């Protein structure tokens, strides 16, 4: 059974169709990239799966069970995690305390004073920090962290809820190329170790083609292609969206021909959105 199955999912805003009848599936342990120009409907798709946004029509099944129209917290409890938007309080805690907070929030323990919370889940929190390579910085205030390290803490916070499916909307935004590769390599290793499915959006084609098991391409709300990196590279519709080049380039084995998605290229910049 597929971990995630999305069938004929749509989202309208009035007459405007932000997500238009898309269907795809995702297996446990798989890294699936959702790419497309700005405004293509990627975040809208994420928000419907995570329950932050009601769907207009269609179905979303997690391990065969419908999660459409459930409150976001229920969906989260059922195993759909996402990298946290940094909370306002994030900087006022240490790395370790933030992970403990995430564990507390998921396990819904209440606490009265920090001293008690301080001991709570300390071992589990340390184990999570070890997984993301941040244990040595456990006691540092998050306000002092480098950007790439903050992203690793965010990943550990998302893992605190033991997600079966992890949604990562632009996890590497603002990161340097080397840091992006490192974060996605870490994400892939963790996903494989935990058999977690990961759906992510990403602008760097290096990252997408380097790490995604499969790729979905959205354009103006429609899923225009899905498949392996090679299939996506060669897909005429994808080339059209990103480069304005037609199907004639498909199958062109001439090494002098324009190569789509060259290193460092950003997937969001090549297309126009009316
Ligand atoms: P992406 O994440 O791929 O950049 P989004 O999912 O954020 O795209 O947006 C898809 C489209 O839906 C965009 O054209 C956007 O302007 C539109 N949209 C998003 N939210 C709203 C809203 N609340 N009301 C109207 N249109 C919206
Ligand atoms: Mg977006």
PDB file of N, CA, C and O and ligand atoms in Angstrom, residues 11 13 16-19 36-45 53 169-170 218 273, ligand 1:
ATOM      1  N   UNK A  11      -7.889  22.576  -5.653  1.00  0.00           N
ATOM      2  CA  UNK A  11      -8.147  23.686  -4.742  1.00  0.00           C
ATOM      3  C   UNK A  11      -8.441  24.935  -5.567  1.00  0.00           C
ATOM      4  O   UNK A  11      -7.642  25.327  -6.412  1.00  0.00           O
ATOM      5  N   UNK A  13      -9.641  29.054  -5.596  1.00  0.00           N
ATOM      6  CA  UNK A  13      -9.903  30.319  -4.903  1.00  0.00           C
ATOM      7  C   UNK A  13     -10.856  31.086  -5.795  1.00  0.00           C
ATOM      8  O   UNK A  13     -10.431  31.665  -6.791  1.00  0.00           O
ATOM      9  N   UNK A  16     -10.396  30.954  -9.614  1.00  0.00           N
ATOM     10  CA  UNK A  16      -9.007  30.594  -9.904  1.00  0.00           C
ATOM     11  C   UNK A  16      -8.699  29.187  -9.363  1.00  0.00           C
ATOM     12  O   UNK A  16      -8.988  28.876  -8.209  1.00  0.00           O
ATOM     13  N   UNK A  17      -8.127  28.346 -10.212  1.00  0.00           N
ATOM     14  CA  UNK A  17      -7.800  26.979  -9.792  1.00  0.00           C
ATOM     15  C   UNK A  17      -6.312  26.913  -9.465  1.00  0.00           C
ATOM     16  O   UNK A  17      -5.471  26.919 -10.359  1.00  0.00           O
ATOM     17  N   UNK A  18      -6.004  26.882  -8.183  1.00  0.00           N
ATOM     18  CA  UNK A  18      -4.592  26.875  -7.755  1.00  0.00           C
ATOM     19  C   UNK A  18      -3.988  25.486  -7.902  1.00  0.00           C
ATOM     20  O   UNK A  18      -2.811  25.341  -8.238  1.00  0.00           O
ATOM     21  N   UNK A  19      -4.779  24.466  -7.618  1.00  0.00           N
ATOM     22  CA  UNK A  19      -4.341  23.071  -7.803  1.00  0.00           C
ATOM     23  C   UNK A  19      -5.452  22.363  -8.562  1.00  0.00           C
ATOM     24  O   UNK A  19      -6.616  22.400  -8.157  1.00  0.00           O
ATOM     25  N   UNK A  36       8.230  23.156  -9.638  1.00  0.00           N
ATOM     26  CA  UNK A  36       7.392  23.951 -10.528  1.00  0.00           C
ATOM     27  C   UNK A  36       7.658  25.419 -10.295  1.00  0.00           C
ATOM     28  O   UNK A  36       8.157  25.795  -9.233  1.00  0.00           O
ATOM     29  N   UNK A  37       7.331  26.236 -11.265  1.00  0.00           N
ATOM     30  CA  UNK A  37       7.569  27.678 -11.139  1.00  0.00           C
ATOM     31  C   UNK A  37       6.822  28.268  -9.940  1.00  0.00           C
ATOM     32  O   UNK A  37       5.886  27.655  -9.422  1.00  0.00           O
ATOM     33  N   UNK A  38       7.209  29.445  -9.537  1.00  0.00           N
ATOM     34  CA  UNK A  38       6.484  30.139  -8.478  1.00  0.00           C
ATOM     35  C   UNK A  38       5.014  30.257  -8.854  1.00  0.00           C
ATOM     36  O   UNK A  38       4.683  30.541 -10.003  1.00  0.00           O
ATOM     37  N   UNK A  39       4.170  30.002  -7.875  1.00  0.00           N
ATOM     38  CA  UNK A  39       2.736  30.108  -8.125  1.00  0.00           C
ATOM     39  C   UNK A  39       2.134  28.858  -8.745  1.00  0.00           C
ATOM     40  O   UNK A  39       0.944  28.823  -9.063  1.00  0.00           O
ATOM     41  N   UNK A  40       2.927  27.809  -8.891  1.00  0.00           N
ATOM     42  CA  UNK A  40       2.440  26.587  -9.550  1.00  0.00           C
ATOM     43  C   UNK A  40       1.430  25.823  -8.696  1.00  0.00           C
ATOM     44  O   UNK A  40       0.662  25.011  -9.221  1.00  0.00           O
ATOM     45  N   UNK A  41       1.459  26.054  -7.391  1.00  0.00           N
ATOM     46  CA  UNK A  41       0.522  25.354  -6.516  1.00  0.00           C
ATOM     47  C   UNK A  41       1.189  24.393  -5.542  1.00  0.00           C
ATOM     48  O   UNK A  41       0.519  23.587  -4.890  1.00  0.00           O
ATOM     49  N   UNK A  42       2.490  24.521  -5.397  1.00  0.00           N
ATOM     50  CA  UNK A  42       3.230  23.583  -4.528  1.00  0.00           C
ATOM     51  C   UNK A  42       2.821  23.742  -3.060  1.00  0.00           C
ATOM     52  O   UNK A  42       2.464  22.768  -2.391  1.00  0.00           O
ATOM     53  N   UNK A  43       2.890  24.969  -2.569  1.00  0.00           N
ATOM     54  CA  UNK A  43       2.552  25.175  -1.152  1.00  0.00           C
ATOM     55  C   UNK A  43       1.086  24.856  -0.886  1.00  0.00           C
ATOM     56  O   UNK A  43       0.737  24.315   0.171  1.00  0.00           O
ATOM     57  N   UNK A  44       0.241  25.183  -1.841  1.00  0.00           N
ATOM     58  CA  UNK A  44      -1.185  24.863  -1.691  1.00  0.00           C
ATOM     59  C   UNK A  44      -1.366  23.353  -1.535  1.00  0.00           C
ATOM     60  O   UNK A  44      -2.128  22.886  -0.680  1.00  0.00           O
ATOM     61  N   UNK A  45      -0.629  22.595  -2.324  1.00  0.00           N
ATOM     62  CA  UNK A  45      -0.692  21.130  -2.226  1.00  0.00           C
ATOM     63  C   UNK A  45      -0.224  20.669  -0.847  1.00  0.00           C
ATOM     64  O   UNK A  45      -0.885  19.857  -0.186  1.00  0.00           O
ATOM     65  N   UNK A  53      -5.148  23.743   4.947  1.00  0.00           N
ATOM     66  CA  UNK A  53      -6.031  24.351   3.947  1.00  0.00           C
ATOM     67  C   UNK A  53      -7.061  23.303   3.524  1.00  0.00           C
ATOM     68  O   UNK A  53      -6.700  22.168   3.227  1.00  0.00           O
ATOM     69  N   UNK A 169       8.512  22.070   2.796  1.00  0.00           N
ATOM     70  CA  UNK A 169       8.275  23.094   1.776  1.00  0.00           C
ATOM     71  C   UNK A 169       9.475  24.035   1.756  1.00  0.00           C
ATOM     72  O   UNK A 169       9.685  24.786   2.689  1.00  0.00           O
ATOM     73  N   UNK A 170      10.256  23.942   0.722  1.00  0.00           N
ATOM     74  CA  UNK A 170      11.473  24.740   0.562  1.00  0.00           C
ATOM     75  C   UNK A 170      12.403  24.662   1.780  1.00  0.00           C
ATOM     76  O   UNK A 170      12.760  25.678   2.362  1.00  0.00           O
ATOM     77  N   UNK A 218       4.738  20.491 -11.307  1.00  0.00           N
ATOM     78  CA  UNK A 218       3.490  21.244 -11.340  1.00  0.00           C
ATOM     79  C   UNK A 218       3.692  22.489 -12.190  1.00  0.00           C
ATOM     80  O   UNK A 218       4.732  23.150 -12.088  1.00  0.00           O
ATOM     81  N   UNK A 273       4.757  33.240 -15.226  1.00  0.00           N
ATOM     82  CA  UNK A 273       3.447  32.888 -14.665  1.00  0.00           C
ATOM     83  C   UNK A 273       2.537  34.064 -14.968  1.00  0.00           C
ATOM     84  O   UNK A 273       2.843  35.191 -14.612  1.00  0.00           O
TER      85      UNK A 273
HETATM   86  P1  LIG B   1       3.867  27.814  -5.062  1.00  0.00           P
HETATM   87  O1  LIG B   1       4.065  27.332  -3.672  1.00  0.00           O
HETATM   88  O2  LIG B   1       4.020  26.766  -6.103  1.00  0.00           O
HETATM   89  O3  LIG B   1       4.722  28.996  -5.381  1.00  0.00           O
HETATM   90  P2  LIG B   1       1.211  28.483  -4.155  1.00  0.00           P
HETATM   91  O4  LIG B   1       0.622  27.158  -3.843  1.00  0.00           O
HETATM   92  O5  LIG B   1       1.665  29.306  -3.008  1.00  0.00           O
HETATM   93  O6  LIG B   1       2.366  28.328  -5.233  1.00  0.00           O
HETATM   94  O7  LIG B   1       0.141  29.330  -4.949  1.00  0.00           O
HETATM   95  C1  LIG B   1      -0.540  28.822  -6.087  1.00  0.00           C
HETATM   96  C2  LIG B   1      -1.439  29.888  -6.668  1.00  0.00           C
HETATM   97  O8  LIG B   1      -2.530  30.107  -5.806  1.00  0.00           O
HETATM   98  C3  LIG B   1      -0.747  31.230  -6.871  1.00  0.00           C
HETATM   99  O9  LIG B   1      -1.168  31.793  -8.092  1.00  0.00           O
HETATM  100  C4  LIG B   1      -1.259  32.050  -5.706  1.00  0.00           C
HETATM  101  O10 LIG B   1      -1.298  33.418  -6.048  1.00  0.00           O
HETATM  102  C5  LIG B   1      -2.644  31.485  -5.501  1.00  0.00           C
HETATM  103  N1  LIG B   1      -3.077  31.620  -4.106  1.00  0.00           N
HETATM  104  C6  LIG B   1      -2.458  31.116  -3.028  1.00  0.00           C
HETATM  105  N2  LIG B   1      -3.143  31.424  -1.902  1.00  0.00           N
HETATM  106  C7  LIG B   1      -4.204  32.139  -2.301  1.00  0.00           C
HETATM  107  C8  LIG B   1      -5.324  32.758  -1.618  1.00  0.00           C
HETATM  108  N3  LIG B   1      -5.438  32.677  -0.277  1.00  0.00           N
HETATM  109  N4  LIG B   1      -6.234  33.402  -2.352  1.00  0.00           N
HETATM  110  C9  LIG B   1      -6.132  33.480  -3.705  1.00  0.00           C
HETATM  111  N5  LIG B   1      -5.133  32.920  -4.404  1.00  0.00           N
HETATM  112  C10 LIG B   1      -4.177  32.262  -3.728  1.00  0.00           C
END
